[in-house]
Coordinates of C-alpha atoms in Angstrom, one line a residue:
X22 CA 41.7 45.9 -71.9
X23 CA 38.3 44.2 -71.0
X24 CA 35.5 44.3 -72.1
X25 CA 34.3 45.9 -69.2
X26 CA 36.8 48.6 -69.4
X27 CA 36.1 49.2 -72.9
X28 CA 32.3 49.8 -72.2
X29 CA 32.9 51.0 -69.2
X30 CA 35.8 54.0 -70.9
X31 CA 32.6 54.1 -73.4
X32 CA 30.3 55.5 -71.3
X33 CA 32.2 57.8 -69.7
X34 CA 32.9 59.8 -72.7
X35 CA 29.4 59.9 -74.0
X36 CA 27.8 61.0 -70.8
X37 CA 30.8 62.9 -68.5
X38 CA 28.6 64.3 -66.0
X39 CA 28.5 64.0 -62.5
X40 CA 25.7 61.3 -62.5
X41 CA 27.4 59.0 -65.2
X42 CA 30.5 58.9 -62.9
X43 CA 28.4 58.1 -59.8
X44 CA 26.8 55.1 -62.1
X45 CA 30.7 54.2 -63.1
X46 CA 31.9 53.7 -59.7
X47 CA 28.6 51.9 -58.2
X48 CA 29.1 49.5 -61.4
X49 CA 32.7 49.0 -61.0
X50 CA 32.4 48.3 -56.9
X51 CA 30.2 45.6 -57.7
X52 CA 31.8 44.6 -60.6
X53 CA 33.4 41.6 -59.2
X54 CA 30.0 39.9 -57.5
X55 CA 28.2 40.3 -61.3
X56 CA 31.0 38.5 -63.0
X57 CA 31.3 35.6 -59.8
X58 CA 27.7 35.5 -60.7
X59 CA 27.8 35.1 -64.3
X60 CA 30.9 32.9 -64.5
X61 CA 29.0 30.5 -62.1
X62 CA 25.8 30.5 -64.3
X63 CA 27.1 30.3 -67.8
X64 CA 30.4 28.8 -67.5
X65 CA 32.3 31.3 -69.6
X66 CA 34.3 34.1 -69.4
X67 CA 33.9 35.5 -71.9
X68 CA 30.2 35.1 -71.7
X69 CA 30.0 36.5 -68.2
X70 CA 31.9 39.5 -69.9
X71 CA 29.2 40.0 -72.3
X72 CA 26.2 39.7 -69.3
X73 CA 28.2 42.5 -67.4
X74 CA 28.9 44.5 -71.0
X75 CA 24.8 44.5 -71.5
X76 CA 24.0 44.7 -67.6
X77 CA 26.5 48.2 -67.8
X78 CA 24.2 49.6 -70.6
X79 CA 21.0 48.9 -69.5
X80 CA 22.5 50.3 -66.2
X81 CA 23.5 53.7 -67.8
X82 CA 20.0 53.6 -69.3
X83 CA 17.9 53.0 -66.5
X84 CA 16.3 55.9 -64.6
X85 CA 16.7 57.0 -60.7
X86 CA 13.2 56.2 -60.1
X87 CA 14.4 52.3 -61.2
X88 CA 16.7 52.1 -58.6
X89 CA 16.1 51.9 -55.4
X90 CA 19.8 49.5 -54.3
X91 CA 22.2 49.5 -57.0
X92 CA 23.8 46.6 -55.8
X93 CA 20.2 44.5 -56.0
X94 CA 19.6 46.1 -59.0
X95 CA 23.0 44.9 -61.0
X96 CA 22.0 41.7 -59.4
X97 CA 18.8 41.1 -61.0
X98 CA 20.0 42.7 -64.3
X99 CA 22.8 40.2 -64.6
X100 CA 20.8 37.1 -63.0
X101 CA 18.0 37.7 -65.3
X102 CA 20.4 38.0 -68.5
X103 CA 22.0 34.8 -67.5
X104 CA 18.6 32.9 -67.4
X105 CA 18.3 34.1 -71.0
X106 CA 21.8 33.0 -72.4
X107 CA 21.2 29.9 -70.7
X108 CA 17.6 29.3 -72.8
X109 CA 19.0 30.3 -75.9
X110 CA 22.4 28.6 -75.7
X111 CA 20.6 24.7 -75.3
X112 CA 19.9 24.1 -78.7
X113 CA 24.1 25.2 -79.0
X114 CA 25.0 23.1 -76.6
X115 CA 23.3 20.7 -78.2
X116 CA 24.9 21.4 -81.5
X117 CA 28.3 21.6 -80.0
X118 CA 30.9 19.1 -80.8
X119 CA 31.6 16.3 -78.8
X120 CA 31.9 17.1 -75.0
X121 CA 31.1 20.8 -73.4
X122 CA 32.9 21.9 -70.4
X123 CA 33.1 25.2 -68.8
X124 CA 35.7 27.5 -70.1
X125 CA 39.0 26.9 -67.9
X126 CA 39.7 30.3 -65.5
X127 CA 43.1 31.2 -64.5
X128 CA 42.9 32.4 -60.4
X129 CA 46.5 32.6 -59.7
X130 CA 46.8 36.1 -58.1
X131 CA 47.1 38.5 -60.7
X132 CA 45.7 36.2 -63.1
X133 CA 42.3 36.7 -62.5
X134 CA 40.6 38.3 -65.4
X135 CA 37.5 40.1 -63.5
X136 CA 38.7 39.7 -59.8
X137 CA 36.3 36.7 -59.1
X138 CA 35.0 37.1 -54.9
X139 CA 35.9 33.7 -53.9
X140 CA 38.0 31.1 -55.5
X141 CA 35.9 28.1 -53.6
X142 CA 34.9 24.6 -54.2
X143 CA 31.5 26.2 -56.5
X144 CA 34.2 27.7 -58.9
X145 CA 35.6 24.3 -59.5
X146 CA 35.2 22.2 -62.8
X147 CA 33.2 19.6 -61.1
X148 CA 31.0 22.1 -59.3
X149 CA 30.3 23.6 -62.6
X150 CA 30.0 20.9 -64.4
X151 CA 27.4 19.3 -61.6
X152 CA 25.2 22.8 -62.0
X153 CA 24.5 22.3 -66.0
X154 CA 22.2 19.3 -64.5
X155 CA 20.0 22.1 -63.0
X156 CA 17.7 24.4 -65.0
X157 CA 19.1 27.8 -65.9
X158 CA 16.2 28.9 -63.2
X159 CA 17.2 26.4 -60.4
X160 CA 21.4 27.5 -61.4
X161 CA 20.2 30.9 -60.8
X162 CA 18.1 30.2 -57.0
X163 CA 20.7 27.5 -55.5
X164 CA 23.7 30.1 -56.5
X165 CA 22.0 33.3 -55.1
X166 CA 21.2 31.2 -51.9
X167 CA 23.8 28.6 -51.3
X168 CA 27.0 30.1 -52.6
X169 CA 26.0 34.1 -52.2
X170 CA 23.8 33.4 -49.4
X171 CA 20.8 36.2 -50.3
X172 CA 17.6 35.9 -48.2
X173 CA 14.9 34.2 -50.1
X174 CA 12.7 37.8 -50.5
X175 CA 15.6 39.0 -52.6
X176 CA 16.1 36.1 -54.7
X177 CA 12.6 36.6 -55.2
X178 CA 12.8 39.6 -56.1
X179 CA 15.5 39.6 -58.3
X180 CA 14.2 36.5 -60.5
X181 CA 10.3 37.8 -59.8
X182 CA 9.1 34.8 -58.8
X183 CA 7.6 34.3 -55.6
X184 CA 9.3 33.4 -52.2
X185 CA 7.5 29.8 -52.1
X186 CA 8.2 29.5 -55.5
X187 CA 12.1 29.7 -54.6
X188 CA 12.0 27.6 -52.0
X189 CA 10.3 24.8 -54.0
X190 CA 13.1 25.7 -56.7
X191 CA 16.0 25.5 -54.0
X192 CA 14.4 21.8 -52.4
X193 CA 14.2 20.8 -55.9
X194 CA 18.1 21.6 -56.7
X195 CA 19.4 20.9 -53.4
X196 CA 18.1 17.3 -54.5
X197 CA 20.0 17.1 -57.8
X198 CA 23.1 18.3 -56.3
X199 CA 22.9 15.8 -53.3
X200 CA 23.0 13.1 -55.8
X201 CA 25.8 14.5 -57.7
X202 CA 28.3 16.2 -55.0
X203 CA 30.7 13.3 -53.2
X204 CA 30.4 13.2 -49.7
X205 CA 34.1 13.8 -48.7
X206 CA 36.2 15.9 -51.3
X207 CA 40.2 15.9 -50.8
X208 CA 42.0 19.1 -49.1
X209 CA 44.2 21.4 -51.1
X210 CA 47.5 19.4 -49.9
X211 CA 45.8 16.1 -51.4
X212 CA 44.6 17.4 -54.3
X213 CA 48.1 18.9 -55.1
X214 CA 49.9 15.4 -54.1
X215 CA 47.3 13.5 -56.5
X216 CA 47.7 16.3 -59.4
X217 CA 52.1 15.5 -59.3
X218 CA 51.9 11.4 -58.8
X219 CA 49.4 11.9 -61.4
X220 CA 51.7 14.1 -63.7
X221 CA 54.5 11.6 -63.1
X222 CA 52.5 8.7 -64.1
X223 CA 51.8 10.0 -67.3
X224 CA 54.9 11.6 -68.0
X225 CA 56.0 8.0 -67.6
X226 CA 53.6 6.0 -69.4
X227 CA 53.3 3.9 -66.3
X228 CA 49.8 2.4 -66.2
X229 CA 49.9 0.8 -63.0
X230 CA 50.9 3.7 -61.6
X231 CA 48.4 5.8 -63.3
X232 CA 45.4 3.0 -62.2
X233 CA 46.9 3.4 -58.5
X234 CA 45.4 6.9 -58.6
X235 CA 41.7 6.0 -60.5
X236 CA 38.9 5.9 -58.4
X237 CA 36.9 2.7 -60.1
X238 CA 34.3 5.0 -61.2
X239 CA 36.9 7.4 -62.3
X240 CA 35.3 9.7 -65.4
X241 CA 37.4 11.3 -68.3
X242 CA 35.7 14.4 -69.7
X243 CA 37.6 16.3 -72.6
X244 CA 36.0 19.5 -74.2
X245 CA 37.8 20.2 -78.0
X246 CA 34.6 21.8 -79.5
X247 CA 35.6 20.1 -82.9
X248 CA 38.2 22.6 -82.9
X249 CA 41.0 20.5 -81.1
X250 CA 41.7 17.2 -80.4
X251 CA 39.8 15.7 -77.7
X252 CA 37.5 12.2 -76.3
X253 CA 34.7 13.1 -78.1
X254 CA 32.4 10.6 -75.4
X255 CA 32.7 10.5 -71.5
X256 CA 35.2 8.0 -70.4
X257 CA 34.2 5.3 -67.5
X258 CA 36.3 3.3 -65.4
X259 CA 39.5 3.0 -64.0
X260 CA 41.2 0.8 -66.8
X261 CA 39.6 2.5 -69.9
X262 CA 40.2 6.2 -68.4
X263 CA 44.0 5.3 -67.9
X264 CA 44.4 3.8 -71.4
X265 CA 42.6 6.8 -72.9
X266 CA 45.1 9.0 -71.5
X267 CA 48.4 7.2 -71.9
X268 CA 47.8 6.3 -75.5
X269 CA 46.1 9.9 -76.2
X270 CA 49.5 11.5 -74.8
X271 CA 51.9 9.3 -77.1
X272 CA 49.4 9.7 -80.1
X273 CA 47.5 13.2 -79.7
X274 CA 49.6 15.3 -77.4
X275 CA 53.0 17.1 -79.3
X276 CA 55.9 16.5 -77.6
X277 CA 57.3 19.6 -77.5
X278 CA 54.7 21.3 -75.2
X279 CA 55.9 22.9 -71.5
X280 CA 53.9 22.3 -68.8
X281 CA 53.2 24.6 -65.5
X282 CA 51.6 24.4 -62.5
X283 CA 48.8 27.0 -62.8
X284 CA 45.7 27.5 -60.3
X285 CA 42.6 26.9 -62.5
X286 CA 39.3 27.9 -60.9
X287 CA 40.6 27.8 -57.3
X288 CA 42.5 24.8 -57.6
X289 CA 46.0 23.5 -59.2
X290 CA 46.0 22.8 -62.7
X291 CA 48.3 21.6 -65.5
X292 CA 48.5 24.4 -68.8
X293 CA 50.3 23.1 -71.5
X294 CA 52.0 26.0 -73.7
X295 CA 53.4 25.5 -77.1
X296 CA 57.0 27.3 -77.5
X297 CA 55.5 30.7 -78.3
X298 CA 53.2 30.9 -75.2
X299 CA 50.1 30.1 -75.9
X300 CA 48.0 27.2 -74.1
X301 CA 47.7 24.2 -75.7
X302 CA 45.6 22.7 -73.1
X303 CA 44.0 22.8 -69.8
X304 CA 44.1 19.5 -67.3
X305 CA 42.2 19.6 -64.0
X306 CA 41.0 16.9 -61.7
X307 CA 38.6 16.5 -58.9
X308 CA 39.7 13.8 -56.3
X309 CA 37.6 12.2 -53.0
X310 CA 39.0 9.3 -50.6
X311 CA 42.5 9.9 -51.7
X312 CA 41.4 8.7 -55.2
X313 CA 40.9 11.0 -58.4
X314 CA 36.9 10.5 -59.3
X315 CA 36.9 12.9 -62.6
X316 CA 39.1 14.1 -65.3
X317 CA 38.8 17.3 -67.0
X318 CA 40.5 18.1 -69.9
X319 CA 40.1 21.7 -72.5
X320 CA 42.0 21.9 -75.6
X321 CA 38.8 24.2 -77.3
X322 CA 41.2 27.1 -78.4
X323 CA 38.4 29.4 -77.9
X324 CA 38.3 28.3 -74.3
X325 CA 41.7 29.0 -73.5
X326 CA 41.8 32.2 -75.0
X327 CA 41.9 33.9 -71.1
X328 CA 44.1 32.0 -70.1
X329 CA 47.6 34.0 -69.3
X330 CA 50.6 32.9 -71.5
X331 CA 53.4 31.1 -70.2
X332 CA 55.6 32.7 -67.5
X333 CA 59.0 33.3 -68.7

Protein backbone atom coordinates (compact mmCIF):
# COMPACT_ATOMS: atom_id res chain seq x y z
CA UNK A 1 0.00 0.00 0.00
CA UNK A 2 1.14 3.74 -0.53
CA UNK A 3 1.69 6.10 1.22
CA UNK A 4 -1.11 7.79 0.07
CA UNK A 5 -3.43 5.03 0.82
CA UNK A 6 -2.09 4.66 4.22
CA UNK A 7 -2.88 8.37 5.07
CA UNK A 8 -5.49 8.47 3.10
CA UNK A 9 -7.27 4.88 5.07
CA UNK A 10 -5.92 7.26 8.13
CA UNK A 11 -8.14 9.85 7.82
CA UNK A 12 -10.97 8.18 7.08
CA UNK A 13 -11.10 6.41 10.34
CA UNK A 14 -10.47 9.32 12.47
CA UNK A 15 -13.05 11.64 10.93
CA UNK A 16 -15.95 9.16 9.12
CA UNK A 17 -18.33 11.71 8.48
CA UNK A 18 -19.86 12.82 5.50
CA UNK A 19 -17.54 15.84 4.95
CA UNK A 20 -14.18 13.83 5.55
CA UNK A 21 -15.42 11.53 2.68
CA UNK A 22 -16.26 14.39 0.39
CA UNK A 23 -12.44 15.70 1.14
CA UNK A 24 -11.27 11.87 0.43
CA UNK A 25 -12.66 11.68 -2.98
CA UNK A 26 -11.79 15.50 -4.07
CA UNK A 27 -8.11 14.41 -2.88
CA UNK A 28 -8.03 11.19 -4.54
CA UNK A 29 -9.55 12.70 -8.08
CA UNK A 30 -6.68 14.92 -8.16
CA UNK A 31 -4.37 12.71 -6.82
CA UNK A 32 -2.65 11.98 -9.92
CA UNK A 33 -1.95 15.87 -11.08
CA UNK A 34 -0.24 16.53 -7.29
CA UNK A 35 2.06 13.61 -7.71
CA UNK A 36 2.86 14.56 -11.79
CA UNK A 37 3.56 17.79 -10.06
CA UNK A 38 5.76 16.78 -7.34
CA UNK A 39 7.57 14.01 -9.27
CA UNK A 40 8.51 16.78 -11.80
CA UNK A 41 9.70 19.27 -9.09
CA UNK A 42 11.67 17.09 -6.70
CA UNK A 43 12.74 14.25 -8.73
CA UNK A 44 11.60 11.53 -6.32
CA UNK A 45 9.04 9.30 -5.70
CA UNK A 46 9.15 8.81 -2.80
CA UNK A 47 9.55 12.46 -2.08
CA UNK A 48 6.51 13.45 -4.13
CA UNK A 49 4.71 10.74 -1.87
CA UNK A 50 5.64 12.57 1.18
CA UNK A 51 4.49 16.35 -0.51
CA UNK A 52 1.07 14.53 -1.24
CA UNK A 53 1.10 12.64 2.46
CA UNK A 54 1.56 16.37 4.11
CA UNK A 55 -0.56 18.21 1.28
CA UNK A 56 -3.57 15.33 2.43
CA UNK A 57 -3.22 16.63 6.11
CA UNK A 58 -3.18 19.99 5.81
CA UNK A 59 -6.08 19.29 3.37
CA UNK A 60 -8.17 17.44 6.13
CA UNK A 61 -7.21 20.41 8.34
CA UNK A 62 -8.09 23.30 6.40
CA UNK A 63 -11.50 24.98 6.83
CA UNK A 64 -14.49 25.43 4.10
CA UNK A 65 -13.99 29.04 4.30
CA UNK A 66 -10.15 28.17 2.81
CA UNK A 67 -11.37 26.67 -0.11
CA UNK A 68 -12.88 28.22 -2.57
CA UNK A 69 -11.46 25.29 -5.79
CA UNK A 70 -10.19 22.22 -4.36
CA UNK A 71 -8.35 21.47 -7.25
CA UNK A 72 -6.29 25.05 -7.07
CA UNK A 73 -6.12 24.56 -3.66
CA UNK A 74 -4.15 20.99 -3.67
CA UNK A 75 -2.24 22.73 -6.23
CA UNK A 76 -0.75 25.44 -4.30
CA UNK A 77 -0.53 23.16 -1.19
CA UNK A 78 1.72 20.73 -3.03
CA UNK A 79 3.61 23.48 -5.28
CA UNK A 80 4.39 25.44 -2.28
CA UNK A 81 5.75 22.33 -0.27
CA UNK A 82 7.83 21.50 -3.15
CA UNK A 83 9.52 24.92 -3.19
CA UNK A 84 10.40 24.08 0.36
CA UNK A 85 11.92 20.53 -0.06
CA UNK A 86 13.73 22.01 -2.80
CA UNK A 87 15.45 24.89 -0.37
CA UNK A 88 16.20 22.59 2.29
CA UNK A 89 17.37 19.60 0.20
CA UNK A 90 20.58 21.95 -1.47
CA UNK A 91 22.86 21.75 1.12
CA UNK A 92 21.98 17.53 0.70
CA UNK A 93 22.48 17.62 -2.60
CA UNK A 94 25.44 19.12 -2.01
CA UNK A 95 26.49 16.62 0.58
CA UNK A 96 25.44 13.73 -1.58
CA UNK A 97 27.84 11.33 -2.98
CA UNK A 98 29.27 11.56 -6.23
CA UNK A 99 26.59 12.31 -8.99
CA UNK A 100 22.58 12.99 -8.21
CA UNK A 101 20.03 11.94 -10.62
CA UNK A 102 16.34 11.74 -10.26
CA UNK A 103 14.95 8.65 -8.88
CA UNK A 104 14.26 6.15 -12.00
CA UNK A 105 10.10 5.79 -12.44
CA UNK A 106 8.70 2.63 -13.85
CA UNK A 107 5.54 3.84 -16.41
CA UNK A 108 4.86 0.56 -18.00
CA UNK A 109 1.01 0.21 -17.66
CA UNK A 110 0.30 -1.08 -14.42
CA UNK A 111 3.57 -0.12 -13.17
CA UNK A 112 2.93 3.24 -12.38
CA UNK A 113 3.17 3.85 -8.79
CA UNK A 114 0.74 7.04 -8.39
CA UNK A 115 -0.85 6.98 -11.97
CA UNK A 116 1.40 9.92 -13.35
CA UNK A 117 -1.04 12.20 -16.14
CA UNK A 118 1.27 12.05 -18.92
CA UNK A 119 4.23 10.00 -19.61
CA UNK A 120 5.91 12.95 -22.01
CA UNK A 121 9.26 14.10 -22.97
CA UNK A 122 9.15 16.52 -19.26
CA UNK A 123 9.03 13.12 -17.40
CA UNK A 124 12.22 12.04 -19.03
CA UNK A 125 15.72 11.77 -17.31
CA UNK A 126 17.14 14.49 -19.38
CA UNK A 127 14.21 16.81 -18.90
CA UNK A 128 14.65 16.35 -15.24
CA UNK A 129 17.84 16.48 -15.04
CA UNK A 130 17.84 19.99 -17.38
CA UNK A 131 15.17 21.50 -14.61
CA UNK A 132 17.68 21.13 -11.48
CA UNK A 133 19.55 24.05 -13.46
CA UNK A 134 16.43 26.20 -12.56
CA UNK A 135 15.65 27.60 -9.12
CA UNK A 136 13.16 25.60 -7.10
CA UNK A 137 10.85 28.88 -7.87
CA UNK A 138 11.52 29.06 -11.75
CA UNK A 139 10.99 24.63 -11.62
CA UNK A 140 7.77 25.55 -9.99
CA UNK A 141 6.50 28.61 -12.84
CA UNK A 142 7.89 26.98 -16.18
CA UNK A 143 6.14 23.47 -14.93
CA UNK A 144 2.74 25.05 -14.01
CA UNK A 145 2.84 26.94 -17.41
CA UNK A 146 4.66 24.97 -19.97
CA UNK A 147 4.02 21.40 -19.11
CA UNK A 148 0.37 21.90 -17.08
CA UNK A 149 -0.41 24.94 -19.05
CA UNK A 150 -2.24 27.16 -15.98
CA UNK A 151 -2.94 30.84 -16.94
CA UNK A 152 -0.45 33.04 -15.46
CA UNK A 153 -3.26 34.60 -12.62
CA UNK A 154 -3.25 31.09 -11.24
CA UNK A 155 0.27 30.41 -11.09
CA UNK A 156 0.26 33.52 -9.40
CA UNK A 157 -1.87 32.68 -7.16
CA UNK A 158 -0.80 29.57 -6.30
CA UNK A 159 3.09 30.62 -5.61
CA UNK A 160 1.72 34.36 -4.33
CA UNK A 161 3.79 36.15 -6.30
CA UNK A 162 2.60 38.48 -8.72
CA UNK A 163 1.57 37.95 -12.41
CA UNK A 164 4.56 40.19 -13.78
CA UNK A 165 6.68 38.60 -11.37
CA UNK A 166 5.89 35.10 -13.15
CA UNK A 167 6.30 36.15 -16.33
CA UNK A 168 9.79 37.62 -15.65
CA UNK A 169 10.35 34.08 -13.80
CA UNK A 170 9.07 32.05 -16.97
CA UNK A 171 11.41 34.54 -19.65
CA UNK A 172 14.09 33.87 -17.31
CA UNK A 173 13.69 29.87 -17.35
CA UNK A 174 12.55 29.64 -20.76
CA UNK A 175 16.14 30.98 -21.35
CA UNK A 176 17.99 28.35 -19.32
CA UNK A 177 16.11 25.64 -20.88
CA UNK A 178 16.72 26.93 -24.51
CA UNK A 179 20.35 26.56 -23.86
CA UNK A 180 20.00 23.15 -22.46
CA UNK A 181 17.11 21.33 -24.52
CA UNK A 182 18.51 19.86 -28.15
CA UNK A 183 16.79 21.16 -30.95
CA UNK A 184 15.71 17.84 -32.59
CA UNK A 185 15.13 14.86 -30.02
CA UNK A 186 14.72 11.19 -31.68
CA UNK A 187 11.10 9.54 -31.99
CA UNK A 188 10.09 6.54 -29.89
CA UNK A 189 11.07 4.05 -32.89
CA UNK A 190 14.72 5.67 -32.81
CA UNK A 191 15.15 5.76 -29.42
CA UNK A 192 14.18 2.04 -29.13
CA UNK A 193 16.52 1.10 -32.23
CA UNK A 194 19.50 3.12 -30.43
CA UNK A 195 18.65 1.62 -26.77
CA UNK A 196 19.05 -2.46 -28.61
CA UNK A 197 22.31 -1.56 -31.03
CA UNK A 198 23.42 -0.03 -27.91
CA UNK A 199 22.57 -3.14 -25.62
CA UNK A 200 24.29 -5.31 -28.21
CA UNK A 201 27.39 -3.30 -28.30
CA UNK A 202 27.93 -3.66 -24.79
CA UNK A 203 26.82 -7.05 -24.40
CA UNK A 204 29.74 -7.51 -26.85
CA UNK A 205 32.40 -5.45 -25.62
CA UNK A 206 32.65 -4.01 -29.16
CA UNK A 207 34.00 -0.46 -28.91
CA UNK A 208 33.71 0.50 -32.35
CA UNK A 209 30.44 -0.38 -32.31
CA UNK A 210 29.60 1.21 -29.16
CA UNK A 211 31.55 4.77 -30.52
CA UNK A 212 29.20 4.31 -33.81
CA UNK A 213 26.34 5.19 -31.45
CA UNK A 214 28.22 8.30 -29.25
CA UNK A 215 27.25 11.62 -30.14
CA UNK A 216 30.94 13.50 -29.78
CA UNK A 217 29.64 15.36 -26.91
CA UNK A 218 28.10 12.22 -25.64
CA UNK A 219 27.75 12.62 -21.49
CA UNK A 220 27.83 9.64 -19.03
CA UNK A 221 26.03 10.46 -15.76
CA UNK A 222 25.77 7.58 -13.04
CA UNK A 223 23.97 8.27 -9.66
CA UNK A 224 25.29 5.38 -6.81
CA UNK A 225 24.75 7.86 -3.74
CA UNK A 226 28.01 6.15 -2.20
CA UNK A 227 25.71 3.37 -1.75
CA UNK A 228 26.51 1.47 -5.12
CA UNK A 229 29.00 1.46 -7.50
CA UNK A 230 28.89 4.14 -9.92
CA UNK A 231 31.22 7.23 -12.04
CA UNK A 232 31.51 9.26 -9.36
CA UNK A 233 32.24 12.55 -12.09
CA UNK A 234 30.32 13.28 -15.35
CA UNK A 235 31.82 11.54 -18.32
CA UNK A 236 32.64 13.68 -21.64
CA UNK A 237 33.26 12.46 -25.07
CA UNK A 238 32.67 9.87 -27.30
CA UNK A 239 35.89 7.78 -26.68
CA UNK A 240 36.18 8.20 -22.77
CA UNK A 241 32.22 7.60 -22.33
CA UNK A 242 32.49 4.19 -24.35
CA UNK A 243 35.64 3.06 -22.40
CA UNK A 244 33.89 4.00 -19.05
CA UNK A 245 31.18 1.71 -19.92
CA UNK A 246 32.88 -1.29 -21.48
CA UNK A 247 35.47 -1.57 -18.82
CA UNK A 248 32.85 -0.63 -15.96
CA UNK A 249 30.64 -3.71 -17.27
CA UNK A 250 33.69 -6.39 -17.27
CA UNK A 251 34.92 -4.90 -13.83
CA UNK A 252 31.78 -3.42 -11.86
CA UNK A 253 28.72 -5.05 -13.27
CA UNK A 254 28.06 -9.06 -11.91
CA UNK A 255 27.55 -11.27 -14.46
CA UNK A 256 24.89 -12.97 -13.38
CA UNK A 257 22.32 -10.06 -13.65
CA UNK A 258 19.01 -10.37 -16.19
CA UNK A 259 18.19 -7.69 -18.03
CA UNK A 260 14.51 -6.39 -19.34
CA UNK A 261 13.11 -4.05 -21.42
CA UNK A 262 11.25 -1.75 -18.97
CA UNK A 263 9.56 1.83 -19.81
CA UNK A 264 11.36 4.28 -17.45
CA UNK A 265 9.77 7.71 -17.27
CA UNK A 266 7.98 7.49 -20.57
CA UNK A 267 10.58 5.91 -22.44
CA UNK A 268 12.42 2.36 -22.88
CA UNK A 269 14.88 1.46 -20.34
CA UNK A 270 17.25 -1.31 -19.35
CA UNK A 271 16.57 -2.75 -15.37
CA UNK A 272 19.01 -5.06 -14.42
CA UNK A 273 17.64 -7.66 -11.65
CA UNK A 274 19.73 -9.88 -9.52
CA UNK A 275 18.29 -13.63 -9.37
CA UNK A 276 15.89 -12.87 -6.63
CA UNK A 277 14.22 -9.87 -8.31
CA UNK A 278 15.32 -7.00 -7.26
CA UNK A 279 16.94 -4.16 -9.52
CA UNK A 280 20.37 -3.92 -9.64
CA UNK A 281 20.34 -1.02 -11.88
CA UNK A 282 18.60 1.46 -14.03
CA UNK A 283 20.10 2.45 -17.65
CA UNK A 284 18.35 5.14 -19.77
CA UNK A 285 19.48 7.26 -22.61
CA UNK A 286 18.54 10.41 -24.32
CA UNK A 287 19.39 10.42 -28.09
CA UNK A 288 19.16 13.53 -31.00
CA UNK A 289 20.34 13.20 -34.80
CA UNK A 290 20.26 9.46 -34.66
CA UNK A 291 23.20 9.73 -32.12
CA UNK A 292 22.86 9.04 -28.27
CA UNK A 293 23.84 12.71 -26.52
CA UNK A 294 23.57 11.43 -22.69
CA UNK A 295 23.88 8.41 -20.53
CA UNK A 296 22.00 7.81 -17.42
CA UNK A 297 22.78 5.33 -15.18
CA UNK A 298 21.02 4.58 -11.19
CA UNK A 299 22.39 1.88 -9.14
CA UNK A 300 21.41 4.15 -5.61
CA UNK A 301 19.39 1.16 -4.04
CA UNK A 302 17.29 3.63 -2.46
CA UNK A 303 16.41 4.85 -5.84
CA UNK A 304 15.29 1.77 -7.19
CA UNK A 305 13.30 0.88 -4.43
CA UNK A 306 9.84 1.65 -6.67
CA UNK A 307 10.88 0.05 -9.18
CA UNK A 308 8.66 -3.36 -9.85
CA UNK A 309 10.61 -6.66 -9.55
CA UNK A 310 11.42 -8.68 -12.34
CA UNK A 311 8.53 -10.28 -14.37
CA UNK A 312 8.59 -13.90 -14.12
Amino acid sequence: MRKGDDLAASGEEQRPDAEDSGRLTAFNQYRSLLFSIAYRMVGSVADAEDMLQEAFIRWQQASDGEIRSPKAFLITIVSRLCINHLQSARLQREEYVGQWLPEPLATDPGSDPSGVLQADESLSMAFLVMLERLTPVERAVFLLREIFDHEYSEIAATLGLSEANCRQILRRARQHVRALRPRFRASMREHDELLERFRQATGSGDMDRLLALLSSDVVLHADGGGKATAVPNLVYGSDRVARAIVRGLKRLVPTNLVQRIVQINGASGVVNYYPNGQPHSVLTLDATAGRIRAIYIVTNPEKLAHLPAAPE
